[in-house]
């Protein structure tokens, strides 16, 4: 058993952090949580605390990155100066895919997931669609790329939900995949399901979920096949939704309804489903999402980078939609930046402040994200939950003088000093214990951008 003594810890249902919290962990789980204030010490006094590991600063539960495409990290700083939009960026993204194979993707994803660990992320949802070799020819093991991502997360020390993505067409009206997109496709949803059924993630750190790339990439009559696969396994189901107005327009033209309406018609929405982005929903769409308790994963730093727009986050939450966060294209990997953007983007839109409480931002970054990825026993500092502890310093140039609840508006990823995942220390003194993250990022990105 390990005893941790947190200077501050953010406990469930609390509006702000609690000072002097004793957290006991054993076999990867939190076994007890004891606030010591106001007396400052339990009855047994010094003896109980003598062997406790001090956690100076604020300790948060493990943070979840609910939407990732690991290889997009190779584009950071390479596409940001130019003109264009989501669609022109996508062409540059496709160019990187031509360099990726199971070995180079393992190296890149390992470095990216380790970068996430440094930022306090203990679990990632990998929305994975780069399945096959050049031209769409399957590898000898047709799930070799999936296996590489699972192994990468193991090396980096974080949990992973592999959201195996069905990607069949290039447009809402069913244009066939062409060029680099052919590596994404399985032909039809039944063959997608057969391939995924043959894959078992290696390791207790990983679980399998499903994804529909978007209404652009899965024909309407095949949506239920993917949704049914996830439903039968009680697995999370994710889908890109209304990231672009063009997607809404095309869907209305072909199907006479919005993408959200189409997903509802085909049984895709529900408590196990997470819509990614939902930047351009109608009021009726918000009702469909809220009534079905479908989650939404917001990716504000990507949405700003790609000039996508601002999703109606507060209206979604008010409609009953659980919100989670993702770094998506990895223009930035910083859960603090992602979380405060949810509030700050609302301010820009409404010219008013104060839409989300700090506790709501924490929930989106932790428990809601874990739940969206199928890990319902993580993301809270509570007895019985997984022993994930993320400690943020309160004495850096960014955080000195800040009240602990203010970290969401003041801290950045480099303020994370220690990360514990499933009871194991992964990051100490701001350093990943097994991966030289900057070096491995540089090497692996050079390999795929030559
Ligand atoms: Zn995405």
Coordinates of C-alpha atoms and ligand atoms in Angstrom, one line a residue:
X1 CA 0.0 0.0 0.0
X2 CA 1.1 3.5 -0.7
X3 CA 0.1 6.6 1.2
X4 CA 0.1 10.0 -0.6
X5 CA -0.3 13.2 1.2
X6 CA -1.7 15.8 -1.2
X7 CA -1.3 19.5 -0.3
X8 CA -4.6 19.9 -2.2
X9 CA -6.7 17.3 -3.9
X10 CA -9.8 17.8 -6.1
X11 CA -12.3 15.4 -4.8
X12 CA -15.6 14.4 -6.5
X13 CA -18.6 16.7 -6.2
X14 CA -16.4 19.5 -4.7
X15 CA -16.5 23.0 -6.1
X16 CA -12.9 23.5 -5.3
X17 CA -9.9 21.5 -4.0
X18 CA -9.6 20.2 -0.5
X19 CA -6.4 20.9 1.5
X20 CA -4.4 18.1 3.2
X21 CA -5.8 14.9 1.8
X22 CA -4.5 11.5 2.6
X23 CA -4.9 9.2 -0.4
X24 CA -4.2 5.5 0.1
X25 CA -3.6 3.2 -2.9
X26 CA -3.1 -0.5 -3.3
X27 CA -2.9 -2.8 -6.3
X28 CA -3.6 0.0 -8.7
X29 CA -6.8 1.2 -6.9
X30 CA -7.5 4.0 -4.5
X31 CA -8.4 2.3 -1.2
X32 CA -9.2 5.3 1.0
X33 CA -9.4 9.1 0.8
X34 CA -9.2 11.0 4.0
X35 CA -9.3 14.8 4.2
X36 CA -7.2 15.7 7.3
X37 CA -8.4 19.3 7.8
X38 CA -9.5 21.1 10.0
X39 CA -7.4 19.3 12.6
X40 CA -4.7 18.8 10.1
X41 CA -3.9 15.3 11.2
X42 CA -5.8 12.1 11.9
X43 CA -6.0 10.7 15.5
X44 CA -3.0 8.4 14.9
X45 CA -1.0 11.5 14.1
X46 CA 2.5 11.5 12.9
X47 CA 2.9 7.7 12.7
X48 CA 0.3 7.4 10.0
X49 CA 1.9 10.1 7.9
X50 CA 5.5 9.3 8.5
X51 CA 5.8 7.2 5.4
X52 CA 3.4 9.2 3.2
X53 CA 4.7 10.5 -0.1
X54 CA 4.2 14.3 -0.1
X55 CA 2.5 15.7 -3.2
X56 CA 3.1 19.5 -3.1
X57 CA 0.6 21.5 -5.2
X58 CA -2.8 20.3 -6.4
X59 CA -3.5 16.7 -7.2
X60 CA -6.2 16.0 -9.8
X61 CA -7.7 12.7 -10.9
X62 CA -6.3 11.2 -14.1
X63 CA -7.1 13.3 -17.2
X64 CA -8.6 11.6 -20.3
X65 CA -7.9 12.7 -23.9
X66 CA -11.1 11.4 -25.5
X67 CA -10.2 12.1 -29.1
X68 CA -6.8 11.5 -30.7
X69 CA -5.3 10.8 -34.1
X70 CA -1.8 10.1 -33.0
X71 CA -0.1 10.6 -36.4
X72 CA -1.5 14.2 -36.8
X73 CA 1.1 15.2 -34.2
X74 CA 3.6 15.1 -37.1
X75 CA 1.9 18.1 -38.6
X76 CA 2.3 20.4 -35.7
X77 CA 4.1 23.6 -36.7
X78 CA 4.2 22.5 -40.3
X79 CA 0.8 23.6 -41.5
X80 CA 0.0 26.6 -39.3
X81 CA 1.4 29.5 -41.2
X82 CA -0.5 29.0 -44.5
X83 CA -3.9 29.9 -45.7
X84 CA -6.6 27.4 -46.4
X85 CA -9.1 25.6 -44.2
X86 CA -9.9 22.1 -42.9
X87 CA -10.0 20.6 -46.4
X88 CA -6.5 22.0 -47.5
X89 CA -5.1 20.9 -44.1
X90 CA -6.5 17.4 -44.8
X91 CA -4.4 17.1 -47.9
X92 CA -1.3 17.7 -45.9
X93 CA -2.4 15.2 -43.3
X94 CA -2.9 12.6 -46.0
X95 CA 0.7 13.1 -47.2
X96 CA 2.0 12.0 -43.8
X97 CA 0.0 8.7 -44.0
X98 CA 2.1 7.6 -46.9
X99 CA 5.1 7.3 -44.6
X100 CA 3.4 5.3 -41.9
X101 CA 3.7 1.6 -41.4
X102 CA 3.4 -0.5 -38.2
X103 CA 7.0 0.2 -37.1
X104 CA 7.1 3.9 -37.8
X105 CA 3.6 4.4 -36.3
X106 CA 4.6 2.5 -33.2
X107 CA 7.6 4.9 -32.7
X108 CA 5.5 8.0 -33.4
X109 CA 2.5 7.0 -31.3
X110 CA 4.8 6.0 -28.4
X111 CA 6.3 9.5 -28.3
X112 CA 2.9 11.2 -28.7
X113 CA 1.3 9.2 -25.9
X114 CA 4.3 9.9 -23.7
X115 CA 3.9 13.6 -24.5
X116 CA 0.3 13.1 -23.3
X117 CA 1.5 11.5 -20.1
X118 CA 3.7 14.5 -19.4
X119 CA 0.5 16.7 -19.7
X120 CA -1.4 14.6 -17.1
X121 CA -3.3 12.4 -19.5
X122 CA -3.7 8.9 -18.1
X123 CA -6.0 7.5 -20.8
X124 CA -6.5 8.2 -24.5
X125 CA -9.2 7.4 -27.1
X126 CA -7.4 6.7 -30.4
X127 CA -9.8 7.2 -33.3
X128 CA -7.9 4.9 -35.6
X129 CA -8.6 4.6 -39.3
X130 CA -5.2 4.1 -40.9
X131 CA -5.7 0.3 -41.1
X132 CA -4.1 -1.0 -44.2
X133 CA -0.9 -0.9 -46.3
X134 CA -0.2 1.2 -49.4
X135 CA -3.1 1.1 -51.9
X136 CA -5.3 -0.5 -49.3
X137 CA -3.6 -3.9 -49.3
X138 CA -4.0 -5.4 -45.8
X139 CA -0.9 -6.2 -43.9
X140 CA -0.2 -9.9 -43.2
X141 CA -1.9 -9.2 -39.8
X142 CA -4.8 -7.0 -40.9
X143 CA -4.8 -5.4 -37.4
X144 CA -1.0 -4.7 -37.4
X145 CA -1.6 -1.0 -37.1
X146 CA -4.0 -1.4 -34.2
X147 CA -1.5 -3.6 -32.4
X148 CA 1.2 -1.0 -32.9
X149 CA -1.0 1.6 -31.2
X150 CA -1.8 -0.6 -28.3
X151 CA 1.9 -1.4 -27.8
X152 CA 2.7 2.3 -28.1
X153 CA 0.4 3.1 -25.2
X154 CA 1.9 0.3 -23.1
X155 CA 5.4 1.7 -23.7
X156 CA 4.2 5.2 -22.8
X157 CA 2.4 3.9 -19.7
X158 CA -1.1 5.2 -20.3
X159 CA -4.4 3.4 -20.9
X160 CA -5.9 3.4 -24.4
X161 CA -9.3 2.8 -25.9
X162 CA -8.7 1.8 -29.5
X163 CA -11.7 3.2 -31.4
X164 CA -11.5 1.1 -34.5
X165 CA -12.9 3.3 -37.2
X166 CA -15.1 2.2 -40.1
X167 CA -14.3 4.4 -43.1
X168 CA -15.8 3.3 -46.4
X169 CA -16.6 6.2 -48.7
X170 CA -15.1 9.6 -49.6
X171 CA -18.3 11.6 -49.5
X172 CA -21.9 11.6 -48.3
X173 CA -23.1 10.6 -51.8
X174 CA -20.9 7.5 -51.7
X175 CA -17.9 8.4 -53.8
X176 CA -15.3 5.7 -53.5
X177 CA -12.1 6.1 -51.5
X178 CA -9.2 7.3 -53.6
X179 CA -5.5 7.9 -53.2
X180 CA -4.3 7.8 -49.6
X181 CA -7.9 7.2 -48.3
X182 CA -7.7 3.6 -49.7
X183 CA -5.6 2.7 -46.7
X184 CA -8.6 3.5 -44.5
X185 CA -11.2 1.3 -46.1
X186 CA -12.4 -2.3 -45.4
X187 CA -14.9 -2.4 -48.3
X188 CA -18.1 -2.6 -46.3
X189 CA -19.2 -2.6 -42.7
X190 CA -19.5 -6.3 -42.4
X191 CA -15.9 -6.8 -43.5
X192 CA -14.9 -4.0 -41.1
X193 CA -16.7 -6.0 -38.3
X194 CA -14.9 -9.2 -39.3
X195 CA -11.5 -7.6 -39.1
X196 CA -12.2 -5.9 -35.8
X197 CA -13.6 -9.1 -34.3
X198 CA -10.3 -10.8 -35.0
X199 CA -8.4 -8.3 -32.8
X200 CA -7.9 -8.6 -29.1
X201 CA -5.8 -5.8 -27.6
X202 CA -2.7 -7.1 -25.8
X203 CA -2.7 -5.9 -22.2
X204 CA -4.9 -4.8 -19.4
X205 CA -4.2 -1.1 -20.3
X206 CA -6.2 -1.3 -23.5
X207 CA -9.8 -1.9 -24.6
X208 CA -11.6 -1.9 -27.9
X209 CA -14.3 0.4 -29.1
X210 CA -15.8 1.3 -32.4
X211 CA -16.1 4.5 -34.5
X212 CA -18.0 5.7 -37.5
X213 CA -15.6 8.1 -39.2
X214 CA -18.5 10.4 -40.2
X215 CA -21.6 10.4 -42.3
X216 CA -19.3 11.2 -45.1
X217 CA -17.4 7.9 -44.7
X218 CA -20.1 5.3 -43.8
X219 CA -23.2 4.9 -46.0
X220 CA -26.5 5.4 -44.2
X221 CA -27.6 1.8 -44.7
X222 CA -24.4 0.5 -43.0
X223 CA -24.4 2.8 -40.0
X224 CA -26.5 0.3 -38.0
X225 CA -24.0 -2.5 -38.6
X226 CA -21.2 -0.5 -36.8
X227 CA -23.6 0.6 -34.0
X228 CA -24.9 -2.9 -33.5
X229 CA -21.3 -4.2 -33.2
X230 CA -20.6 -1.8 -30.4
X231 CA -23.9 -2.3 -28.7
X232 CA -23.5 -6.1 -28.6
X233 CA -20.1 -5.7 -26.9
X234 CA -21.2 -2.8 -24.6
X235 CA -18.3 -0.9 -26.2
X236 CA -18.0 2.8 -26.7
X237 CA -19.0 4.2 -30.1
X238 CA -17.5 7.4 -31.4
X239 CA -18.4 9.5 -34.5
X240 CA -17.1 12.7 -36.0
X241 CA -20.2 14.9 -36.3
X242 CA -20.9 18.3 -38.0
X243 CA -17.3 19.5 -37.8
X244 CA -18.0 21.4 -41.0
X245 CA -21.0 23.2 -42.4
X246 CA -20.2 21.5 -45.7
X247 CA -20.9 18.1 -44.1
X248 CA -24.4 19.3 -43.0
X249 CA -25.2 20.7 -46.4
X250 CA -24.1 17.5 -48.2
X251 CA -26.1 15.3 -45.8
X252 CA -29.3 17.4 -46.2
X253 CA -28.8 17.3 -50.0
X254 CA -28.5 13.5 -50.1
X255 CA -30.6 12.3 -47.2
X256 CA -32.9 15.2 -46.5
X257 CA -31.8 15.5 -42.9
X258 CA -28.9 16.7 -40.7
X259 CA -26.0 14.3 -39.9
X260 CA -27.4 14.1 -36.3
X261 CA -30.9 13.3 -37.6
X262 CA -29.4 10.6 -39.9
X263 CA -27.5 9.0 -37.0
X264 CA -30.6 9.1 -34.8
X265 CA -32.6 7.4 -37.6
X266 CA -30.1 4.5 -37.7
X267 CA -29.7 3.9 -34.0
X268 CA -26.3 5.4 -33.6
X269 CA -27.1 7.8 -30.7
X270 CA -27.2 6.8 -27.1
X271 CA -25.4 6.7 -23.8
X272 CA -22.4 4.7 -25.1
X273 CA -22.0 7.1 -28.1
X274 CA -19.8 10.1 -28.2
X275 CA -20.1 12.6 -31.0
X276 CA -16.8 14.4 -31.7
X277 CA -17.0 18.2 -32.4
X278 CA -20.7 18.7 -33.0
X279 CA -19.6 22.3 -33.9
X280 CA -22.6 23.1 -36.2
X281 CA -25.7 21.4 -34.8
X282 CA -29.3 22.7 -35.2
X283 CA -31.5 23.2 -32.1
X284 CA -33.3 20.0 -33.1
X285 CA -29.9 18.2 -33.2
X286 CA -29.2 19.4 -29.7
X287 CA -32.4 17.9 -28.5
X288 CA -31.7 14.6 -30.2
X289 CA -28.2 14.5 -28.6
X290 CA -29.5 15.5 -25.1
X291 CA -32.6 13.2 -25.0
X292 CA -30.4 10.2 -26.0
X293 CA -27.7 11.3 -23.5
X294 CA -25.2 11.1 -26.3
X295 CA -21.9 12.6 -25.3
X296 CA -20.0 15.2 -27.1
X297 CA -16.2 15.4 -27.2
X298 CA -15.1 19.0 -27.8
X299 CA -11.7 19.6 -29.3
X300 CA -11.3 23.4 -29.0
X301 CA -7.6 23.8 -29.9
X302 CA -8.1 21.8 -33.1
X303 CA -11.3 23.5 -33.9
X304 CA -9.5 26.9 -33.6
X305 CA -6.5 25.7 -35.5
X306 CA -8.6 24.4 -38.4
X307 CA -10.9 27.4 -38.5
X308 CA -13.9 25.1 -37.8
X309 CA -15.9 27.3 -35.6
X310 CA -17.1 27.3 -32.0
X311 CA -19.5 24.5 -30.8
X312 CA -22.4 25.5 -28.5
X313 CA -20.9 23.9 -25.5
X314 CA -23.2 25.5 -22.8
X315 CA -26.3 24.7 -24.8
X316 CA -25.2 21.1 -25.2
X317 CA -24.6 20.7 -21.5
X318 CA -27.9 22.3 -20.7
X319 CA -29.6 19.8 -23.0
X320 CA -28.2 17.0 -21.0
X321 CA -25.1 16.1 -23.1
X322 CA -22.0 14.9 -21.1
X323 CA -19.0 16.9 -22.4
X324 CA -15.5 15.5 -22.7
X325 CA -12.3 16.9 -24.3
X326 CA -9.9 15.8 -26.9
X327 CA -6.7 17.1 -28.5
X328 CA -7.6 15.5 -31.9
X329 CA -5.0 16.9 -34.3
X330 CA -2.5 17.6 -31.5
X331 CA -1.8 21.1 -32.6
X332 CA -1.6 21.4 -28.8
X333 CA -1.5 18.6 -26.2
X334 CA -2.5 20.4 -23.0
X335 CA -5.7 19.5 -21.1
X336 CA -5.7 22.8 -19.3
X337 CA -5.7 24.8 -22.5
X338 CA -8.4 22.5 -23.9
X339 CA -10.6 22.9 -20.8
X340 CA -10.3 26.7 -20.4
X341 CA -11.0 27.1 -24.2
X342 CA -14.5 25.6 -23.6
X343 CA -15.3 28.5 -21.3
X344 CA -13.3 31.2 -23.1
X345 CA -14.7 30.4 -26.5
X346 CA -18.2 30.8 -25.0
X347 CA -17.1 34.2 -23.8
X348 CA -16.0 35.3 -27.2
X349 CA -19.3 34.2 -28.7
X350 CA -21.5 35.7 -26.1
X351 CA -19.4 38.6 -24.8
X352 CA -20.2 37.4 -21.3
X353 CA -18.1 35.5 -18.7
X354 CA -18.8 32.6 -16.4
X355 CA -20.5 29.8 -18.4
X356 CA -18.7 26.8 -16.9
X357 CA -17.5 26.3 -13.3
X358 CA -14.0 25.0 -12.7
X359 CA -15.5 21.8 -11.3
X360 CA -17.4 21.3 -14.6
X361 CA -14.2 21.8 -16.6
X362 CA -12.5 19.2 -14.3
X363 CA -15.3 16.7 -14.9
X364 CA -15.1 17.1 -18.7
X365 CA -11.3 16.6 -18.5
X366 CA -11.4 13.6 -16.2
X367 CA -14.5 11.4 -15.3
X368 CA -16.6 12.3 -18.3
X369 CA -13.7 11.6 -20.7
X370 CA -12.9 8.3 -19.1
X371 CA -16.6 7.3 -19.2
X372 CA -16.7 8.2 -22.9
X373 CA -13.9 5.8 -23.4
X374 CA -15.5 2.9 -21.4
X375 CA -13.4 3.3 -18.3
X376 CA -16.2 4.0 -15.8
X377 CA -13.9 3.4 -12.8
X378 CA -11.4 6.2 -13.5
X379 CA -11.3 10.0 -13.4
X380 CA -12.2 10.6 -9.7
X381 CA -10.1 10.6 -6.6
X382 CA -12.5 8.2 -4.7
X383 CA -12.1 4.9 -3.0
X384 CA -12.5 2.0 -5.5
X385 CA -11.4 4.1 -8.5
X386 CA -8.2 3.5 -10.4
X387 CA -5.2 5.0 -8.7
X388 CA -4.5 7.8 -11.2
X389 CA -3.1 10.9 -9.6
X390 CA -2.0 14.0 -11.5
X391 CA -0.1 16.6 -9.5
X392 CA 0.2 20.2 -10.7
X393 CA 2.7 22.6 -9.1
X394 CA 1.4 25.8 -7.7
X395 CA 4.8 27.6 -7.6
X396 CA 5.7 27.9 -11.3
X397 CA 5.8 31.3 -13.0
X398 CA 2.3 30.5 -14.3
X399 CA 0.7 29.2 -11.1
X400 CA 2.4 31.1 -8.3
X401 CA -0.2 33.1 -6.4
X402 CA -3.1 31.3 -8.0
X403 CA -5.9 29.8 -5.9
X404 CA -5.9 26.0 -6.5
X405 CA -9.2 26.1 -8.3
X406 CA -7.7 28.6 -10.7
X407 CA -5.4 26.1 -12.3
X408 CA -7.9 25.7 -15.2
X409 CA -7.2 29.3 -16.2
X410 CA -3.6 29.5 -15.2
X411 CA -1.8 26.2 -15.5
X412 CA -0.3 24.6 -18.6
X413 CA 0.9 21.1 -19.3
X414 CA 4.5 21.8 -18.1
X415 CA 3.1 22.5 -14.6
X416 CA 2.4 18.8 -14.2
X417 CA 5.1 17.4 -12.0
X418 CA 4.0 13.9 -11.2
X419 CA 1.6 11.4 -12.9
X420 CA 0.5 8.1 -11.4
X421 CA -1.3 5.7 -13.6
X422 CA -3.0 2.6 -12.1
X423 CA -0.8 3.1 -9.0
X424 CA 2.5 3.3 -10.9
X425 CA 4.5 6.5 -11.0
X426 CA 5.0 7.4 -14.7
X427 CA 6.1 11.0 -14.5
X428 CA 8.3 12.4 -11.7
X429 CA 9.6 16.0 -11.5
X430 CA 8.1 16.7 -14.8
X431 CA 10.1 13.9 -16.5
X432 CA 8.7 10.7 -18.2
X433 CA 10.5 7.9 -16.4
X434 CA 10.9 5.6 -19.5
X435 CA 10.6 7.8 -22.6
X436 CA 12.9 10.6 -23.8
X437 CA 9.9 12.5 -25.1
X438 CA 11.4 15.4 -27.1
X439 CA 14.1 13.1 -28.6
X440 CA 11.6 10.4 -29.6
X441 CA 9.2 13.0 -31.1
X442 CA 11.9 14.5 -33.1
X443 CA 13.2 11.2 -34.4
X444 CA 9.8 9.7 -35.2
X445 CA 8.4 12.8 -36.9
X446 CA 11.6 13.2 -39.0
X447 CA 11.0 9.6 -40.1
X448 CA 7.5 10.2 -41.4
X449 CA 8.0 13.7 -42.9
X450 CA 11.2 13.1 -44.9
Ligands
LIG1 ZN1 -10.8 13.7 -35.3

